[in-house]
Amino acid sequence: MTNKKLLLIDGNSLAFRAFYAMYNQLDRMISHEGLHTNALVAFNNFLDKIVDPMAPDLALVAWDAGSGKETHRGKLFPEYKDGRSKVPEEFKEQFPYLREMVMLHGLRNYEQAGLEADDIIGTYSRMGEAAGYSVIIVTGDQDLTQLATENITVNVTKKGVTDIESYTPAYIKEKFGLTPDQIIDKKALTGDTSDNYPGVTKVGEKTALKILAEYNNIDNLYDNIDKMKQSKMKDNLINDRELAFQARELATILTDAKLPLPLEEMEYRGVDFEKIIPFYENLDFKQHLAKIKALRKSGQLENTKEFDNGVNFVELKENNLRAIAMLGDKISVHIEFVGDNYHEGEMIGFAIGNPEVGYYASRDISLLQTEELKSVIENDQILKNVFNVKAQLVLFKRLGLALKGVSFDFMLVAYLLDTVANDNVLSTLAQRFDVYLAPDEDIYGKGAKFTVPTDTNLLLSHIAHKADGLFKLEKPAFTELKQHEQTHLYTDIELPLAFVLADMEYQGIKVNPEYLRNKGKDLSERIADIQSAIYIEAGEEFNLNSPKQLGVLLFEKMGLPVIKKTKTGYSTAVDVLEKLAPQAPIVDHILQYRQLAKLKSTYIDGLLSVIYPKDSKIHTRFLQTLTQTGRLSSVDPNLQNIPMRSEEGRLIRTAFIPSHPDWQIFGADYSQIELRVLAHVTGDKNMQKAFLNGEDIHAETARAVFGLADDAVVDPLKRRTAKAVNFGIVYGISDYGLANNLGIPRAEAKRFIDTYFQEFPQIHEWMNTIKTFAHEHGYVETIAHRRRYLPDIQAKNFNLRSFAERTAMNSPIQGSAADIIKIAMIKVNEALRENNLQARMLLQVHDELIFETPVDEIDELTEVVTNVMDSAVALDVPLKVDAHHGDTWYDAK
DNA sequence: AGATTCACG
DNA sequence: ACGTACGTGAATCTA
């Protein structure tokens, strides 16, 4: 059905692009022999990513012979290519290697005296077309688009060498309104500065397109030039008539050159792995060598013609559904969906299977709902490998299925192994384990150009490869997990938590859009009022949302003192504006404007835009594998930063309501969890005693730091100061930071800290111990062995190193608190089920859990939730939980 | 795409 | 002497 393929590559223009695509790497990419390799690396990427997967039947890389002077164009026009800047030495030295690389990738090099690469390509493209081939041209030179026909596609690099724009006659028509032939006429009129031939004076691309739209070609143009209305352009056209016809000749690519090499001699042979290894070694292509090694190990290098033949898959159809039952008790499952948001992203295909039996894949998602598939998906005795279990759980829920038996989630394991290197992308995470999968970008393109391939084989092969990759990854990933002593963390915390989170997200939280809309109207009016007041006070209108324009007004026009600067100019952040407020009434108005504008755009408009009309609910996604500490984060929308601190903002919470009548919102939060964790992990007896006695910890800290009697009443300022010190300790204290926060001199801050450490000596000791541990091991751990690597702990740069040290102190605290609430969530969910409660957990906000519940369950729920939470993990200090409920989230306080 | 600002724990 | 408080996400402006 598909034609045989002839691939023609414009070697010079692509090599040139390759060189400049990685020009910024020039000094970094030097082989041990001192050879620059930037163009070689980029060209090799092009061959790996574009040519090898395409597997053409015939392939040729055409090169220019000599400087261009001896070519037929040079003879026509002696100044041809004069004035070209000299080819850089660093580029020239890579040329011989380029040709060898081409050969080792199984393509033929070709050049011929008197011809340029484009003439070779022009001629062979016509020969190939005549012989019935689909011809694919790849070049960096847009002029070659003149060669496009129904059977000849011209791919022109846009950026770098792998980002390509495909020119077909239809595309050229759409883009320029021209036929491929008219590309030549366009060039005749505009000329070519880089090849040093002029066209018609003052005619550029725009004018040329206009002329051609009217006259079709330059023959017709000059036949009718007398009838053209008098204009400067007409004079130019008449004066430069000769130049135009000369330019046309120069721009015309030969399609009938005499070329001795017959098509049959261009057979594409694929990569010669034997010979390319020493070649890569010589150039220090470490990445590529690793890739080959991995392929060889997995036995994929038997057949060198097919670069990628390791995964067998069969398209699943109605008539072979029965085969699924024969896969056995261990499989990979993967539903592929579009975008990040699995609540709404379109499911475009799936694969299921294992290396022993093979893989079954289909675009037809409804096949998953057949009895044959359902009985496998929902069977918890059939163990499954997946990537991102939470996403797969939600996708299956959307299909009415309950995925069970998941044992290996590569995304979760990879995150636990190294939060720093984690980018949540299967193909890149797999590389760390020497498993090579095509990046999604290679299959779908990226950004606005994302498209699901129409080629079913290509799509299903990609998905099947993912499923297969999970099998290759399982063993090495689990081995490392065990070495880290993180098996418990994975099996008993993160994996079960994913199921809990999937339920919460899928359940969603109900929102009252009416409330938000009314609040929005109110805010709009008030924002408009404040805005006009500000404009009057400023004496001009400007963009209030622009810190830059605001800075000019406040600090230049009004001459207010500059308190803080940012990288780009004056800071206009709250703390700065608050200091300026007494000096000018406008500043206070700006602060009001900022607050209301934030509420309107982020919380009113933002939330309204993510309510699902179907159920009037918001379905956030909790990112389980993102933070460096083990906390969750929440996106689309973020429901972990709904306003609370200001009353005006807190009212937003009124919009969050139960999904049934006679239900309420219920919240339970840990009190001072991080300080309790601090008391536990440091073993500090004084702080532990405060918690064991149920003291107000900040007041107790104040008594210690200010040397007050045990029963002394603590005034609010001292308590506030002590609270800030406590926070500072948790954040990995420094006198500078504390001084800044409290607005006190550094020396005073230092005294607070010194006294604090005297009063809580084991905290001091622990801070030193943990920093030493980080220096020695390069990472720190939580109570559940959650690990955070700190590569900067050895940095020479003071800032980087200090930051790493503070992180070493903070992460075990913040991370252990995260461990605790995660364990609590799993246990709470179990307890709800065991107690036959209808209440549902909806949100987690780091130290609190939000539920919706029937009113008549509230007493029991309070009992169950607080008990489970405060006993989730046994620490050396008690955990305290407070619970609240009300008709809306706002009222649950 | 990066910087700034501000919302939360 | 150095000069940042820890962890996040969204909206907006600017280049």
Short mmCIF file of C-alpha atoms in Angstrom, two decimals, chain A residues 387-771:
data_model
loop_
_atom_site.label_atom_id
_atom_site.label_comp_id
_atom_site.label_asym_id
_atom_site.label_seq_id
_atom_site.Cartn_x
_atom_site.Cartn_y
_atom_site.Cartn_z
CA PHE A 387 3.67 4.32 34.80
CA ASN A 388 1.76 6.75 37.04
CA VAL A 389 -0.73 4.51 38.79
CA LYS A 390 -2.91 7.43 39.92
CA ALA A 391 -3.41 8.59 36.35
CA GLN A 392 -4.22 5.05 35.21
CA LEU A 393 -6.66 4.60 38.11
CA VAL A 394 -8.57 7.74 37.16
CA LEU A 395 -8.59 6.83 33.46
CA PHE A 396 -10.02 3.42 34.30
CA LYS A 397 -12.57 4.99 36.64
CA ARG A 398 -13.72 7.12 33.73
CA LEU A 399 -14.35 3.86 31.86
CA GLY A 400 -16.21 2.41 34.82
CA LEU A 401 -13.38 0.06 35.74
CA ALA A 402 -11.46 -0.50 38.96
CA LEU A 403 -7.81 -1.16 38.23
CA LYS A 404 -6.42 -3.65 40.75
CA GLY A 405 -3.23 -5.60 41.35
CA VAL A 406 -0.80 -2.78 40.58
CA SER A 407 2.59 -3.77 41.99
CA PHE A 408 5.10 -1.61 40.14
CA ASP A 409 4.61 2.05 39.37
CA PHE A 410 7.82 3.21 37.78
CA MET A 411 6.95 6.86 38.28
CA LEU A 412 6.52 6.47 42.03
CA VAL A 413 9.65 4.36 42.41
CA ALA A 414 11.76 6.73 40.34
CA TYR A 415 10.55 9.64 42.47
CA LEU A 416 11.42 7.89 45.71
CA LEU A 417 14.86 6.97 44.39
CA ASP A 418 15.75 10.51 43.43
CA THR A 419 13.48 13.50 43.70
CA VAL A 420 16.08 15.75 42.10
CA ALA A 421 16.48 13.88 38.83
CA ASN A 422 12.76 13.23 38.53
CA ASP A 423 10.98 14.95 35.64
CA ASN A 424 7.97 12.63 35.60
CA VAL A 425 8.67 11.69 31.98
CA LEU A 426 8.90 7.99 31.24
CA SER A 427 11.45 8.18 28.44
CA THR A 428 13.94 10.27 30.39
CA LEU A 429 13.51 8.41 33.68
CA ALA A 430 14.04 5.12 31.84
CA GLN A 431 17.39 6.30 30.50
CA ARG A 432 18.81 6.23 34.01
CA PHE A 433 18.31 2.48 33.93
CA ASP A 434 19.67 2.08 30.40
CA VAL A 435 16.23 1.56 28.94
CA TYR A 436 15.67 3.67 25.85
CA LEU A 437 12.16 4.69 24.83
CA ALA A 438 11.20 7.21 22.17
CA PRO A 439 10.24 10.53 23.78
CA ASP A 440 6.56 11.40 23.30
CA GLU A 441 7.68 14.49 21.41
CA ASP A 442 9.16 12.29 18.70
CA ILE A 443 5.78 10.69 18.11
CA TYR A 444 3.38 13.54 18.71
CA GLY A 445 5.42 16.70 18.20
CA LYS A 446 5.23 19.33 20.87
CA GLY A 447 3.29 22.40 21.85
CA ALA A 448 0.84 23.68 19.29
CA LYS A 449 1.99 21.10 16.77
CA PHE A 450 0.88 18.13 18.88
CA THR A 451 -0.94 15.59 16.73
CA VAL A 452 -1.89 11.99 17.28
CA PRO A 453 -0.31 10.05 14.41
CA THR A 454 -2.73 8.68 11.86
CA ASP A 455 -0.30 5.83 11.36
CA THR A 456 -1.83 3.25 13.70
CA ASN A 457 1.27 1.11 13.68
CA LEU A 458 3.44 4.01 14.79
CA LEU A 459 1.09 4.98 17.62
CA LEU A 460 0.49 1.47 18.93
CA SER A 461 4.16 0.58 18.66
CA HIS A 462 4.99 3.60 20.82
CA ILE A 463 2.47 2.59 23.47
CA ALA A 464 3.54 -1.07 23.36
CA HIS A 465 7.15 0.03 23.83
CA LYS A 466 6.15 1.87 26.98
CA ALA A 467 4.41 -1.23 28.31
CA ASP A 468 7.45 -3.31 27.50
CA GLY A 469 9.86 -0.77 28.97
CA LEU A 470 8.11 -1.13 32.33
CA PHE A 471 9.14 -4.78 32.42
CA LYS A 472 12.76 -3.90 31.75
CA LEU A 473 12.66 -1.23 34.45
CA GLU A 474 10.99 -3.20 37.20
CA LYS A 475 13.93 -5.22 38.40
CA PRO A 476 16.67 -2.57 38.47
CA ALA A 477 14.31 -0.01 40.00
CA PHE A 478 13.15 -2.35 42.78
CA THR A 479 16.73 -3.44 43.45
CA GLU A 480 17.77 0.14 44.04
CA LEU A 481 14.70 0.78 46.15
CA LYS A 482 15.71 -2.10 48.40
CA GLN A 483 19.28 -0.81 48.64
CA HIS A 484 17.84 2.51 49.84
CA GLU A 485 15.66 0.68 52.41
CA GLN A 486 12.66 2.33 50.78
CA THR A 487 10.57 -0.74 50.05
CA HIS A 488 8.29 -0.01 53.00
CA LEU A 489 7.93 3.62 51.97
CA TYR A 490 6.86 2.49 48.50
CA THR A 491 4.71 -0.53 49.33
CA ASP A 492 2.99 0.71 52.45
CA ILE A 493 2.83 4.45 51.89
CA GLU A 494 3.15 5.84 48.36
CA LEU A 495 1.47 3.03 46.42
CA PRO A 496 -1.63 2.72 48.64
CA LEU A 497 -1.75 6.52 48.89
CA ALA A 498 -2.08 6.76 45.12
CA PHE A 499 -5.34 4.80 45.34
CA VAL A 500 -6.61 7.13 48.07
CA LEU A 501 -5.67 10.22 46.06
CA ALA A 502 -7.28 8.85 42.90
CA ASP A 503 -10.54 8.44 44.83
CA MET A 504 -10.31 11.98 46.22
CA GLU A 505 -9.58 13.56 42.88
CA TYR A 506 -12.25 11.59 41.05
CA GLN A 507 -14.78 12.39 43.75
CA GLY A 508 -14.02 16.14 43.43
CA ILE A 509 -15.34 18.94 45.61
CA LYS A 510 -18.60 20.73 44.89
CA VAL A 511 -18.49 24.45 44.28
CA ASN A 512 -21.23 27.05 44.27
CA PRO A 513 -20.60 28.99 41.05
CA GLU A 514 -23.38 31.46 41.85
CA TYR A 515 -21.55 32.59 44.96
CA LEU A 516 -18.33 33.06 43.03
CA ARG A 517 -20.04 35.02 40.25
CA ASN A 518 -21.72 37.39 42.71
CA LYS A 519 -18.52 37.87 44.63
CA GLY A 520 -16.80 38.50 41.30
CA LYS A 521 -19.23 41.27 40.39
CA ASP A 522 -18.75 42.90 43.76
CA LEU A 523 -14.98 42.70 43.43
CA SER A 524 -15.00 44.09 39.87
CA GLU A 525 -16.82 47.19 41.02
CA ARG A 526 -14.55 47.76 43.97
CA ILE A 527 -11.45 47.13 41.87
CA ALA A 528 -12.65 49.69 39.31
CA ASP A 529 -13.24 52.27 42.07
CA ILE A 530 -9.81 51.79 43.61
CA GLN A 531 -8.23 51.85 40.20
CA SER A 532 -9.71 55.23 39.27
CA ALA A 533 -8.76 56.62 42.68
CA ILE A 534 -5.18 55.50 42.06
CA TYR A 535 -5.12 57.07 38.60
CA ILE A 536 -6.31 60.37 40.08
CA GLU A 537 -3.71 60.26 42.84
CA ALA A 538 -1.03 59.35 40.32
CA GLY A 539 -2.16 62.06 37.95
CA GLU A 540 -1.99 59.59 35.05
CA GLU A 541 -3.20 56.22 33.90
CA PHE A 542 -0.83 53.29 33.73
CA ASN A 543 -0.86 49.52 33.93
CA LEU A 544 -1.36 48.83 37.59
CA ASN A 545 -0.41 45.22 37.10
CA SER A 546 3.01 46.14 35.82
CA PRO A 547 5.60 46.26 38.60
CA LYS A 548 7.85 48.10 36.18
CA GLN A 549 5.39 50.93 35.48
CA LEU A 550 4.44 51.07 39.14
CA GLY A 551 8.11 51.32 40.09
CA VAL A 552 8.62 54.26 37.75
CA LEU A 553 5.66 56.05 39.29
CA LEU A 554 6.56 55.45 42.94
CA PHE A 555 10.31 55.78 42.85
CA GLU A 556 10.99 58.14 39.96
CA LYS A 557 7.96 60.38 39.51
CA MET A 558 6.96 60.47 43.19
CA GLY A 559 10.47 60.13 44.51
CA LEU A 560 9.68 57.61 47.26
CA PRO A 561 12.74 55.91 48.81
CA VAL A 562 13.86 52.65 47.19
CA ILE A 563 13.80 50.00 49.90
CA LYS A 564 14.57 46.87 47.94
CA LYS A 565 15.66 46.08 44.39
CA THR A 566 14.97 43.06 42.25
CA LYS A 567 17.06 41.65 39.43
CA THR A 568 15.20 43.80 36.95
CA GLY A 569 14.43 46.98 38.86
CA TYR A 570 12.61 48.30 41.91
CA SER A 571 10.78 45.89 44.14
CA THR A 572 7.14 46.73 44.74
CA ALA A 573 6.37 43.70 46.90
CA VAL A 574 4.05 43.94 49.92
CA ASP A 575 6.73 44.36 52.56
CA VAL A 576 8.16 47.28 50.58
CA LEU A 577 4.78 48.90 50.01
CA GLU A 578 3.86 48.53 53.67
CA LYS A 579 6.92 50.52 54.63
CA LEU A 580 6.01 53.22 52.12
CA ALA A 581 2.32 53.39 52.99
CA PRO A 582 2.65 56.13 55.68
CA GLN A 583 4.37 58.40 53.16
CA ALA A 584 1.75 58.39 50.43
CA PRO A 585 -1.91 57.43 50.48
CA ILE A 586 -1.65 55.97 46.99
CA VAL A 587 0.45 53.09 48.32
CA ASP A 588 -2.31 51.85 50.56
CA HIS A 589 -4.70 51.92 47.62
CA ILE A 590 -2.24 49.94 45.57
CA LEU A 591 -2.09 47.32 48.31
CA GLN A 592 -5.89 47.13 48.35
CA TYR A 593 -5.96 46.87 44.58
CA ARG A 594 -3.39 44.08 44.64
CA GLN A 595 -5.37 42.09 47.18
CA LEU A 596 -8.67 42.36 45.37
CA ALA A 597 -7.18 41.81 41.92
CA LYS A 598 -5.53 38.63 43.19
CA LEU A 599 -8.81 37.34 44.59
CA LYS A 600 -10.64 38.14 41.39
CA SER A 601 -8.20 36.70 38.88
CA THR A 602 -6.83 33.68 40.72
CA TYR A 603 -9.71 32.65 42.91
CA ILE A 604 -12.93 33.92 41.32
CA ASP A 605 -12.15 33.70 37.62
CA GLY A 606 -9.60 30.95 38.11
CA LEU A 607 -11.89 28.64 40.02
CA LEU A 608 -14.93 29.35 37.86
CA SER A 609 -12.96 28.27 34.81
CA VAL A 610 -12.19 24.82 36.24
CA ILE A 611 -15.61 23.78 37.49
CA TYR A 612 -16.83 20.76 35.55
CA PRO A 613 -20.31 21.64 34.27
CA LYS A 614 -21.30 17.97 34.45
CA ASP A 615 -21.17 17.72 38.22
CA SER A 616 -20.48 21.32 39.29
CA LYS A 617 -17.35 20.06 40.98
CA ILE A 618 -13.66 20.85 40.91
CA HIS A 619 -11.32 17.93 40.31
CA THR A 620 -7.81 18.96 41.23
CA ARG A 621 -4.78 16.76 40.64
CA PHE A 622 -2.49 16.06 43.54
CA LEU A 623 1.04 15.71 42.24
CA GLN A 624 2.52 12.85 44.20
CA THR A 625 5.96 12.84 42.63
CA LEU A 626 6.99 16.46 42.44
CA THR A 627 8.13 18.08 45.68
CA GLN A 628 11.63 17.67 46.97
CA THR A 629 10.40 17.00 50.51
CA GLY A 630 7.62 14.45 50.04
CA ARG A 631 4.72 16.82 50.30
CA LEU A 632 1.94 16.70 47.77
CA SER A 633 1.20 19.60 45.51
CA SER A 634 -2.09 20.46 43.87
CA VAL A 635 -2.68 21.74 40.35
CA ASP A 636 -5.45 22.54 37.89
CA PRO A 637 -6.45 24.19 40.18
CA ASN A 638 -4.29 24.47 43.27
CA LEU A 639 -6.68 23.78 46.14
CA GLN A 640 -3.90 23.95 48.71
CA ASN A 641 -3.66 27.73 48.63
CA ILE A 642 -7.25 28.88 48.91
CA PRO A 643 -7.17 32.13 50.95
CA MET A 644 -7.38 31.92 54.70
CA ARG A 645 -5.32 34.62 56.36
CA SER A 646 -7.44 37.64 55.37
CA GLU A 647 -11.17 37.63 56.05
CA GLU A 648 -11.89 39.05 52.61
CA GLY A 649 -10.05 36.14 51.00
CA ARG A 650 -11.26 33.54 53.43
CA LEU A 651 -14.81 34.17 52.23
CA ILE A 652 -13.83 32.39 48.99
CA ARG A 653 -14.11 29.22 51.04
CA THR A 654 -17.87 29.83 51.30
CA ALA A 655 -18.11 28.62 47.70
CA PHE A 656 -16.88 25.12 48.64
CA ILE A 657 -19.88 23.10 49.70
CA PRO A 658 -20.96 19.48 50.28
CA SER A 659 -22.28 17.56 47.28
CA HIS A 660 -25.44 16.38 49.07
CA PRO A 661 -28.13 18.12 51.10
CA ASP A 662 -27.85 17.60 54.83
CA TRP A 663 -24.12 17.12 54.53
CA GLN A 664 -21.36 19.33 55.87
CA ILE A 665 -17.71 20.09 55.26
CA PHE A 666 -15.47 18.62 57.94
CA GLY A 667 -11.81 19.44 58.53
CA ALA A 668 -9.20 17.93 60.82
CA ASP A 669 -5.74 19.41 61.19
CA TYR A 670 -2.56 18.51 63.01
CA SER A 671 -1.53 21.12 65.54
CA GLN A 672 2.16 22.12 65.34
CA ILE A 673 3.09 18.94 63.51
CA GLU A 674 6.46 20.19 62.31
CA LEU A 675 7.60 21.31 65.76
CA ARG A 676 6.45 17.99 67.20
CA VAL A 677 8.44 16.19 64.52
CA LEU A 678 11.40 18.41 65.41
CA ALA A 679 11.07 17.48 69.08
CA HIS A 680 10.90 13.82 68.07
CA VAL A 681 13.77 13.58 65.59
CA THR A 682 16.14 15.75 67.64
CA GLY A 683 15.23 13.92 70.85
CA ASP A 684 15.35 17.26 72.66
CA LYS A 685 14.03 16.62 76.15
CA ASN A 686 13.05 20.23 76.89
CA MET A 687 10.93 20.59 73.81
CA GLN A 688 9.46 17.11 74.23
CA LYS A 689 8.50 18.01 77.80
CA ALA A 690 6.61 21.08 76.58
CA PHE A 691 4.55 18.94 74.23
CA LEU A 692 4.05 16.13 76.74
CA ASN A 693 2.70 18.69 79.21
CA GLY A 694 0.37 20.11 76.59
CA GLU A 695 1.96 23.57 76.79
CA ASP A 696 1.50 26.43 74.35
CA ILE A 697 4.77 25.78 72.53
CA HIS A 698 5.42 29.34 71.37
CA ALA A 699 4.80 30.73 74.87
CA GLU A 700 7.04 28.04 76.31
CA THR A 701 9.74 28.92 73.78
CA ALA A 702 9.37 32.60 74.76
CA ARG A 703 9.90 31.74 78.42
CA ALA A 704 13.03 29.85 77.50
CA VAL A 705 14.48 32.43 75.13
CA PHE A 706 13.64 35.44 77.33
CA GLY A 707 14.54 33.68 80.57
CA LEU A 708 11.10 33.96 82.16
CA ALA A 709 9.78 31.93 85.06
CA ASP A 710 7.92 28.68 84.28
CA ASP A 711 4.55 30.16 85.18
CA ALA A 712 5.20 33.67 83.86
CA VAL A 713 2.56 35.27 81.68
CA VAL A 714 4.04 35.81 78.18
CA ASP A 715 3.21 39.10 76.49
CA PRO A 716 2.09 38.93 72.86
CA LEU A 717 5.25 40.49 71.41
CA LYS A 718 7.50 37.96 73.12
CA ARG A 719 5.26 35.13 71.97
CA ARG A 720 5.31 36.45 68.41
CA THR A 721 9.09 36.67 68.49
CA ALA A 722 9.40 33.16 69.87
CA LYS A 723 7.03 31.88 67.21
CA ALA A 724 9.24 33.42 64.52
CA VAL A 725 12.28 31.78 66.07
CA ASN A 726 10.50 28.41 66.05
CA PHE A 727 9.68 28.88 62.38
CA GLY A 728 13.25 29.88 61.72
CA ILE A 729 14.53 26.74 63.39
CA VAL A 730 12.33 24.57 61.21
CA TYR A 731 13.52 26.41 58.10
CA GLY A 732 17.19 25.92 58.99
CA ILE A 733 17.87 29.07 60.89
CA SER A 734 20.33 31.88 60.21
CA ASP A 735 20.64 35.14 62.13
CA TYR A 736 20.35 37.01 58.86
CA GLY A 737 17.02 35.38 57.98
CA LEU A 738 15.55 35.80 61.42
CA ALA A 739 16.67 39.43 61.64
CA ASN A 740 15.05 40.10 58.29
CA ASN A 741 11.83 38.44 59.30
CA LEU A 742 11.52 40.18 62.65
CA GLY A 743 12.94 43.51 61.52
CA ILE A 744 15.56 43.46 64.25
CA PRO A 745 19.37 43.84 64.13
CA ARG A 746 21.35 40.77 63.23
CA ALA A 747 23.19 40.75 66.53
CA GLU A 748 19.92 40.57 68.41
CA ALA A 749 18.68 37.76 66.21
CA LYS A 750 21.93 35.94 66.86
CA ARG A 751 21.39 36.27 70.64
CA PHE A 752 17.92 34.74 70.29
CA ILE A 753 19.30 31.81 68.39
CA ASP A 754 22.18 31.26 70.80
CA THR A 755 19.84 31.29 73.76
CA TYR A 756 17.42 29.00 71.95
CA PHE A 757 20.16 26.47 71.34
CA GLN A 758 21.25 26.68 74.97
CA GLU A 759 17.72 25.99 76.11
CA PHE A 760 17.17 23.21 73.57
CA PRO A 761 20.68 21.74 73.33
CA GLN A 762 19.71 18.55 71.53
CA ILE A 763 18.11 20.57 68.76
CA HIS A 764 21.43 22.33 68.33
CA GLU A 765 23.27 19.04 68.33
CA TRP A 766 20.92 17.55 65.76
CA MET A 767 21.34 20.52 63.41
CA ASN A 768 25.07 19.88 63.38
CA THR A 769 24.66 16.12 63.06
CA ILE A 770 22.29 16.40 60.11
CA LYS A 771 24.60 18.82 58.29
#
